[in-house]
PDB file of C-alpha atoms in Angstrom:
ATOM      1  CA  SER L1237      -0.023  -0.024   0.054  1.00 38.00           C
ATOM      2  CA  VAL L1238       2.826   2.505   0.809  1.00 33.00           C
ATOM      3  CA  LEU L1239       4.889   1.394  -2.070  1.00 33.00           C
ATOM      4  CA  ALA L1240       1.835   1.979  -4.416  1.00 38.00           C
ATOM      5  CA  LEU L1241       1.431   5.430  -2.828  1.00 38.00           C
ATOM      6  CA  VAL L1242       5.092   6.182  -3.448  1.00 35.00           C
ATOM      7  CA  LEU L1243       4.798   4.961  -7.055  1.00 36.00           C
ATOM      8  CA  VAL L1244       1.712   7.145  -7.654  1.00 37.00           C
ATOM      9  CA  LEU L1245       3.457  10.247  -6.251  1.00 38.00           C
ATOM     10  CA  LEU L1246       6.529   9.673  -8.357  1.00 36.00           C
ATOM     11  CA  LEU L1247       4.399   9.371 -11.476  1.00 37.00           C
ATOM     12  CA  ALA L1248       2.338  12.491 -10.587  1.00 39.00           C
ATOM     13  CA  LEU L1249       5.608  14.412  -9.971  1.00 37.00           C
ATOM     14  CA  SER L1250       6.876  13.737 -13.277  1.00 38.00           C
ATOM     15  CA  ALA L1251       3.489  15.248 -14.708  1.00 39.00           C
ATOM     16  CA  CYS L1252       3.968  18.495 -12.900  1.00 41.00           C
ATOM     17  CA  GLY L1253       6.237  20.307 -15.156  1.00 40.00           C
ATOM     18  CA  SER L1254       4.925  20.573 -18.834  1.00 37.00           C
ATOM     19  CA  ASP L1255       3.309  23.519 -20.526  1.00 39.00           C
ATOM     20  CA  GLY L1256      -0.337  24.297 -19.861  1.00 38.00           C
ATOM     21  CA  GLY L1257      -3.112  24.463 -22.399  1.00 38.00           C
ATOM     22  CA  ASP L1258      -6.402  25.960 -22.603  1.00 39.00           C
ATOM     23  CA  GLU L1259      -8.939  25.024 -19.874  1.00 37.00           C
ATOM     24  CA  PRO L1260     -11.655  22.858 -21.176  1.00 35.00           C
ATOM     25  CA  SER L1261     -15.131  23.078 -19.686  1.00 35.00           C
ATOM     26  CA  THR L1262     -16.027  20.298 -17.371  1.00 35.00           C
ATOM     27  CA  THR L1263     -19.289  18.860 -16.108  1.00 35.00           C
ATOM     28  CA  SER L1264     -19.669  16.208 -13.386  1.00 35.00           C
ATOM     29  CA  THR L1265     -22.173  14.654 -11.096  1.00 37.00           C
ATOM     30  CA  ALA L1266     -21.191  13.980  -7.592  1.00 37.00           C
ATOM     31  CA  PRO L1267     -22.743  11.495  -5.052  1.00 37.00           C
ATOM     32  CA  GLU L1268     -25.567  12.953  -3.074  1.00 37.00           C
ATOM     33  CA  VAL L1269     -24.524  13.790   0.408  1.00 36.00           C
ATOM     34  CA  THR L1270     -26.108  15.502   3.449  1.00 35.00           C
ATOM     35  CA  GLU L1271     -23.039  17.521   4.607  1.00 39.00           C
ATOM     36  CA  PRO L1272     -22.677  21.147   3.524  1.00 37.00           C
ATOM     37  CA  ALA L1273     -20.858  22.178   0.375  1.00 41.00           C
ATOM     38  CA  ALA L1274     -17.259  23.284   0.661  1.00 40.00           C
ATOM     39  CA  PRO L1275     -16.663  26.767   1.997  1.00 40.00           C
ATOM     40  CA  PRO L1276     -15.744  29.690  -0.202  1.00 44.00           C
ATOM     41  CA  ALA L1277     -12.083  30.308  -0.501  1.00 44.00           C
ATOM     42  CA  SER L1278     -10.619  33.280   1.391  1.00 44.00           C
ATOM     43  CA  GLU L1279      -8.746  34.754  -1.427  1.00 47.00           C
ATOM     44  CA  ALA L1280      -9.311  35.040  -5.255  1.00 48.00           C
ATOM     45  CA  PRO L1281      -6.719  33.635  -7.558  1.00 51.00           C
ATOM     46  CA  THR L1282      -3.673  36.039  -7.917  1.00 54.00           C
ATOM     47  CA  SER L1283      -1.756  34.041 -10.627  1.00 75.00           C
ATOM     48  CA  GLU L1284      -2.419  31.817 -13.576  1.00 90.00           C
ATOM     49  CA  TYR L1285      -1.837  28.797 -11.197  1.00 94.00           C
ATOM     50  CA  TYR L1286      -3.947  28.666  -7.993  1.00 96.00           C
ATOM     51  CA  PHE L1287      -6.281  26.841  -5.741  1.00 97.00           C
ATOM     52  CA  ALA L1288      -9.491  28.823  -4.878  1.00 97.00           C
ATOM     53  CA  ASP L1289     -13.157  28.167  -4.740  1.00 97.00           C
ATOM     54  CA  ASN L1290     -12.748  24.355  -4.950  1.00 98.00           C
ATOM     55  CA  VAL L1291     -10.624  24.672  -8.060  1.00 98.00           C
ATOM     56  CA  LEU L1292      -7.067  24.093  -8.572  1.00 97.00           C
ATOM     57  CA  VAL L1293      -5.298  25.066 -11.808  1.00 96.00           C
ATOM     58  CA  SER L1294      -1.619  24.175 -12.642  1.00 94.00           C
ATOM     59  CA  GLU L1295       0.472  23.502 -15.863  1.00 91.00           C
ATOM     60  CA  ASP L1296      -0.826  19.981 -16.356  1.00 93.00           C
ATOM     61  CA  VAL L1297      -4.210  19.681 -14.599  1.00 96.00           C
ATOM     62  CA  ARG L1298      -7.269  21.316 -13.383  1.00 97.00           C
ATOM     63  CA  ILE L1299      -8.773  19.704 -10.302  1.00 98.00           C
ATOM     64  CA  GLU L1300     -12.303  20.713  -9.157  1.00 98.00           C
ATOM     65  CA  ILE L1301     -13.694  19.484  -5.809  1.00 98.00           C
ATOM     66  CA  THR L1302     -17.395  18.637  -6.617  1.00 98.00           C
ATOM     67  CA  ASP L1303     -18.381  17.428  -3.184  1.00 98.00           C
ATOM     68  CA  TRP L1304     -16.994  16.478   0.211  1.00 98.00           C
ATOM     69  CA  ARG L1305     -18.160  14.893   3.562  1.00 97.00           C
ATOM     70  CA  VAL L1306     -17.226  13.341   6.836  1.00 98.00           C
ATOM     71  CA  ILE L1307     -17.912   9.574   6.858  1.00 98.00           C
ATOM     72  CA  PRO L1308     -18.104   7.990  10.280  1.00 98.00           C
ATOM     73  CA  VAL L1309     -16.561   4.505  10.812  1.00 97.00           C
ATOM     74  CA  GLY L1310     -18.955   1.636   9.505  1.00 96.00           C
ATOM     75  CA  GLU L1311     -20.835   3.916   7.064  1.00 97.00           C
ATOM     76  CA  GLU L1312     -20.840   3.469   3.310  1.00 97.00           C
ATOM     77  CA  GLY L1313     -17.365   4.677   2.033  1.00 97.00           C
ATOM     78  CA  ASN L1314     -15.767   3.868   5.415  1.00 97.00           C
ATOM     79  CA  GLU L1315     -17.017   0.331   6.086  1.00 96.00           C
ATOM     80  CA  TYR L1316     -13.522  -1.050   6.972  1.00 92.00           C
ATOM     81  CA  GLY L1317     -11.986   1.941   8.657  1.00 94.00           C
ATOM     82  CA  ASP L1318     -10.995   2.280  12.319  1.00 96.00           C
ATOM     83  CA  VAL L1319     -11.456   6.220  12.368  1.00 98.00           C
ATOM     84  CA  PRO L1320     -13.833   8.705  10.664  1.00 98.00           C
ATOM     85  CA  VAL L1321     -12.566  10.071   7.385  1.00 98.00           C
ATOM     86  CA  ILE L1322     -13.013  13.269   5.343  1.00 98.00           C
ATOM     87  CA  ALA L1323     -13.751  12.369   1.689  1.00 98.00           C
ATOM     88  CA  PHE L1324     -13.493  14.408  -1.305  1.00 98.00           C
ATOM     89  CA  TRP L1325     -15.118  13.780  -4.681  1.00 98.00           C
ATOM     90  CA  TYR L1326     -13.397  15.693  -7.573  1.00 98.00           C
ATOM     91  CA  THR L1327     -12.720  15.780 -11.312  1.00 98.00           C
ATOM     92  CA  VAL L1328      -9.195  15.883 -12.938  1.00 98.00           C
ATOM     93  CA  THR L1329      -8.856  17.455 -16.465  1.00 98.00           C
ATOM     94  CA  ASN L1330      -5.526  16.917 -18.359  1.00 97.00           C
ATOM     95  CA  LEU L1331      -4.473  20.255 -19.632  1.00 96.00           C
ATOM     96  CA  SER L1332      -1.026  19.349 -20.983  1.00 93.00           C
ATOM     97  CA  GLY L1333      -1.396  16.042 -22.841  1.00 84.00           C
ATOM     98  CA  SER L1334       1.058  14.440 -20.419  1.00 88.00           C
ATOM     99  CA  GLU L1335       0.661  10.761 -20.459  1.00 89.00           C
ATOM    100  CA  ASN L1336       1.430  10.724 -16.644  1.00 91.00           C
ATOM    101  CA  VAL L1337      -1.870  12.343 -15.459  1.00 96.00           C
ATOM    102  CA  THR L1338      -3.979  10.104 -13.300  1.00 97.00           C
ATOM    103  CA  PRO L1339      -6.894  11.103 -11.094  1.00 98.00           C
ATOM    104  CA  ILE L1340      -5.346   9.739  -7.853  1.00 97.00           C
ATOM    105  CA  GLY L1341      -1.724  10.816  -8.734  1.00 96.00           C
ATOM    106  CA  SER L1342      -2.678  14.257  -9.654  1.00 96.00           C
ATOM    107  CA  TRP L1343      -4.575  14.782  -6.305  1.00 97.00           C
ATOM    108  CA  ILE L1344      -1.736  13.393  -4.203  1.00 95.00           C
ATOM    109  CA  ALA L1345       0.906  15.560  -5.990  1.00 94.00           C
ATOM    110  CA  MET L1346      -0.898  18.732  -5.376  1.00 95.00           C
ATOM    111  CA  PHE L1347      -2.756  18.498  -2.039  1.00 96.00           C
ATOM    112  CA  THR L1348      -2.045  17.944   1.569  1.00 96.00           C
ATOM    113  CA  ALA L1349      -4.689  17.540   4.166  1.00 98.00           C
ATOM    114  CA  ILE L1350      -3.776  19.082   7.588  1.00 98.00           C
ATOM    115  CA  GLN L1351      -5.634  19.098  10.971  1.00 97.00           C
ATOM    116  CA  ASP L1352      -3.926  21.593  13.175  1.00 95.00           C
ATOM    117  CA  ASN L1353      -4.468  19.851  16.478  1.00 93.00           C
ATOM    118  CA  ASP L1354      -0.972  19.322  17.681  1.00 92.00           C
ATOM    119  CA  PRO L1355       0.961  22.192  19.285  1.00 91.00           C
ATOM    120  CA  ASN L1356       4.334  20.952  18.144  1.00 94.00           C
ATOM    121  CA  LEU L1357       3.926  19.425  14.763  1.00 93.00           C
ATOM    122  CA  VAL L1358       2.262  20.064  11.420  1.00 94.00           C
ATOM    123  CA  ASN L1359      -0.313  17.149  11.474  1.00 96.00           C
ATOM    124  CA  GLU L1360      -0.663  15.951   7.919  1.00 97.00           C
ATOM    125  CA  LEU L1361      -3.536  13.284   7.609  1.00 98.00           C
ATOM    126  CA  ASP L1362      -2.987   9.856   6.056  1.00 97.00           C
ATOM    127  CA  VAL L1363      -4.839   8.876   3.025  1.00 97.00           C
ATOM    128  CA  GLY L1364      -7.578   6.332   3.760  1.00 97.00           C
ATOM    129  CA  SER L1365      -9.362   3.758   1.721  1.00 96.00           C
ATOM    130  CA  LEU L1366     -11.140   4.800  -1.521  1.00 97.00           C
ATOM    131  CA  PRO L1367     -14.473   6.188  -0.383  1.00 98.00           C
ATOM    132  CA  ASP L1368     -16.471   5.355  -3.461  1.00 98.00           C
ATOM    133  CA  ASP L1369     -16.145   1.967  -5.266  1.00 96.00           C
ATOM    134  CA  ALA L1370     -17.341   3.692  -8.515  1.00 97.00           C
ATOM    135  CA  TYR L1371     -13.709   4.795  -8.982  1.00 97.00           C
ATOM    136  CA  LEU L1372     -11.897   1.470  -8.426  1.00 96.00           C
ATOM    137  CA  ASP L1373     -11.134   1.014 -12.109  1.00 94.00           C
ATOM    138  CA  THR L1374     -10.408   4.546 -12.992  1.00 94.00           C
ATOM    139  CA  GLN L1375      -8.371   6.100 -10.041  1.00 96.00           C
ATOM    140  CA  MET L1376      -5.111   5.061 -11.689  1.00 96.00           C
ATOM    141  CA  ALA L1377      -6.165   5.337 -15.283  1.00 96.00           C
ATOM    142  CA  THR L1378      -4.399   7.762 -17.583  1.00 96.00           C
ATOM    143  CA  VAL L1379      -6.455  10.989 -18.505  1.00 97.00           C
ATOM    144  CA  LYS L1380      -6.237  11.794 -22.170  1.00 96.00           C
ATOM    145  CA  GLU L1381      -5.343  15.511 -23.228  1.00 96.00           C
ATOM    146  CA  GLY L1382      -8.470  17.537 -22.717  1.00 97.00           C
ATOM    147  CA  GLY L1383     -10.140  14.634 -20.854  1.00 97.00           C
ATOM    148  CA  THR L1384     -11.930  14.901 -17.492  1.00 97.00           C
ATOM    149  CA  VAL L1385     -12.231  12.038 -15.073  1.00 97.00           C
ATOM    150  CA  GLU L1386     -14.119  11.825 -11.741  1.00 98.00           C
ATOM    151  CA  CYS L1387     -12.482  10.361  -8.704  1.00 98.00           C
ATOM    152  CA  ALA L1388     -12.546  10.526  -4.869  1.00 98.00           C
ATOM    153  CA  ILE L1389     -10.136  10.322  -1.975  1.00 98.00           C
ATOM    154  CA  ALA L1390     -10.419  10.092   1.904  1.00 98.00           C
ATOM    155  CA  TYR L1391      -8.147  11.130   4.618  1.00 98.00           C
ATOM    156  CA  GLU L1392      -8.237   9.591   8.138  1.00 98.00           C
ATOM    157  CA  LEU L1393      -9.249  12.162  10.626  1.00 98.00           C
ATOM    158  CA  ASP L1394      -7.476  12.411  14.072  1.00 96.00           C
ATOM    159  CA  ASP L1395     -10.708  14.106  15.602  1.00 96.00           C
ATOM    160  CA  THR L1396     -14.109  15.161  14.518  1.00 96.00           C
ATOM    161  CA  THR L1397     -13.923  18.881  15.562  1.00 96.00           C
ATOM    162  CA  THR L1398     -10.707  20.374  14.321  1.00 97.00           C
ATOM    163  CA  PRO L1399     -11.152  21.752  10.752  1.00 98.00           C
ATOM    164  CA  VAL L1400      -9.327  20.321   7.946  1.00 98.00           C
ATOM    165  CA  VAL L1401      -6.972  22.525   5.787  1.00 98.00           C
ATOM    166  CA  LEU L1402      -6.506  21.364   2.283  1.00 98.00           C
ATOM    167  CA  HIS L1403      -3.197  22.966   1.138  1.00 96.00           C
ATOM    168  CA  ALA L1404      -2.198  22.884  -2.478  1.00 97.00           C
ATOM    169  CA  THR L1405       1.280  23.228  -4.093  1.00 93.00           C
ATOM    170  CA  ARG L1406       2.637  22.824  -7.598  1.00 86.00           C
ATOM    171  CA  GLY L1407       3.935  19.277  -7.115  1.00 68.00           C
ATOM    172  CA  LEU L1408       5.014  18.012  -3.738  1.00 65.00           C
ATOM    173  CA  PHE L1409       7.594  20.727  -2.994  1.00 73.00           C
ATOM    174  CA  GLY L1410       6.625  23.469  -5.477  1.00 81.00           C
ATOM    175  CA  GLU L1411       4.964  26.825  -5.323  1.00 88.00           C
ATOM    176  CA  ASP L1412       2.197  27.518  -2.958  1.00 94.00           C
ATOM    177  CA  LEU L1413      -1.098  27.514  -4.777  1.00 96.00           C
ATOM    178  CA  GLY L1414      -3.481  28.317  -1.880  1.00 96.00           C
ATOM    179  CA  GLU L1415      -5.546  26.412   0.799  1.00 97.00           C
ATOM    180  CA  GLN L1416      -9.079  26.097   1.894  1.00 98.00           C
ATOM    181  CA  THR L1417     -10.475  25.245   5.253  1.00 97.00           C
ATOM    182  CA  PHE L1418     -13.279  22.562   5.675  1.00 98.00           C
ATOM    183  CA  GLU L1419     -15.228  22.948   8.960  1.00 97.00           C
ATOM    184  CA  ILE L1420     -16.110  19.321  10.021  1.00 96.00           C
ATOM    185  CA  ALA L1421     -17.636  19.811  13.492  1.00 91.00           C
TER     186      ALA L1421
END
């Protein structure tokens, strides 16, 4: 599992450096949930690459969060987990034509989920199990140039009150693209 995650990260990193193209339009349908929609971003985009209002744009990809919710242990999407998770449903559009764009690899290369509940450390959340079986066959599929693919990801929560901050960068160690806070309490 860890080896697969490292492989996905390496593949996604190799996709984070080519020239961008025009942004295609996207449409998606997300699972119905009872949790509130994601909060608005605190800042408007200030450059051509950004993460704001549930949309990340970089050279290679456009990722749009279409839905999110907290899933308690034992409920659909977290049937086998030991802790509650925060799950995000999203679309990935390949802007560059790179053959290394996958839905899960693109997300992992761009986002870090943090719960600021430790006075001494940055508390990065661990990736949990896929919260939606609809994406079992497509989460690692190659997205064609101009193509848009839906996917989902979950992070294991350390508590159910501290907000989750989704922080975006261009690749794992690249330029800061922005962040959004998700109130989970």
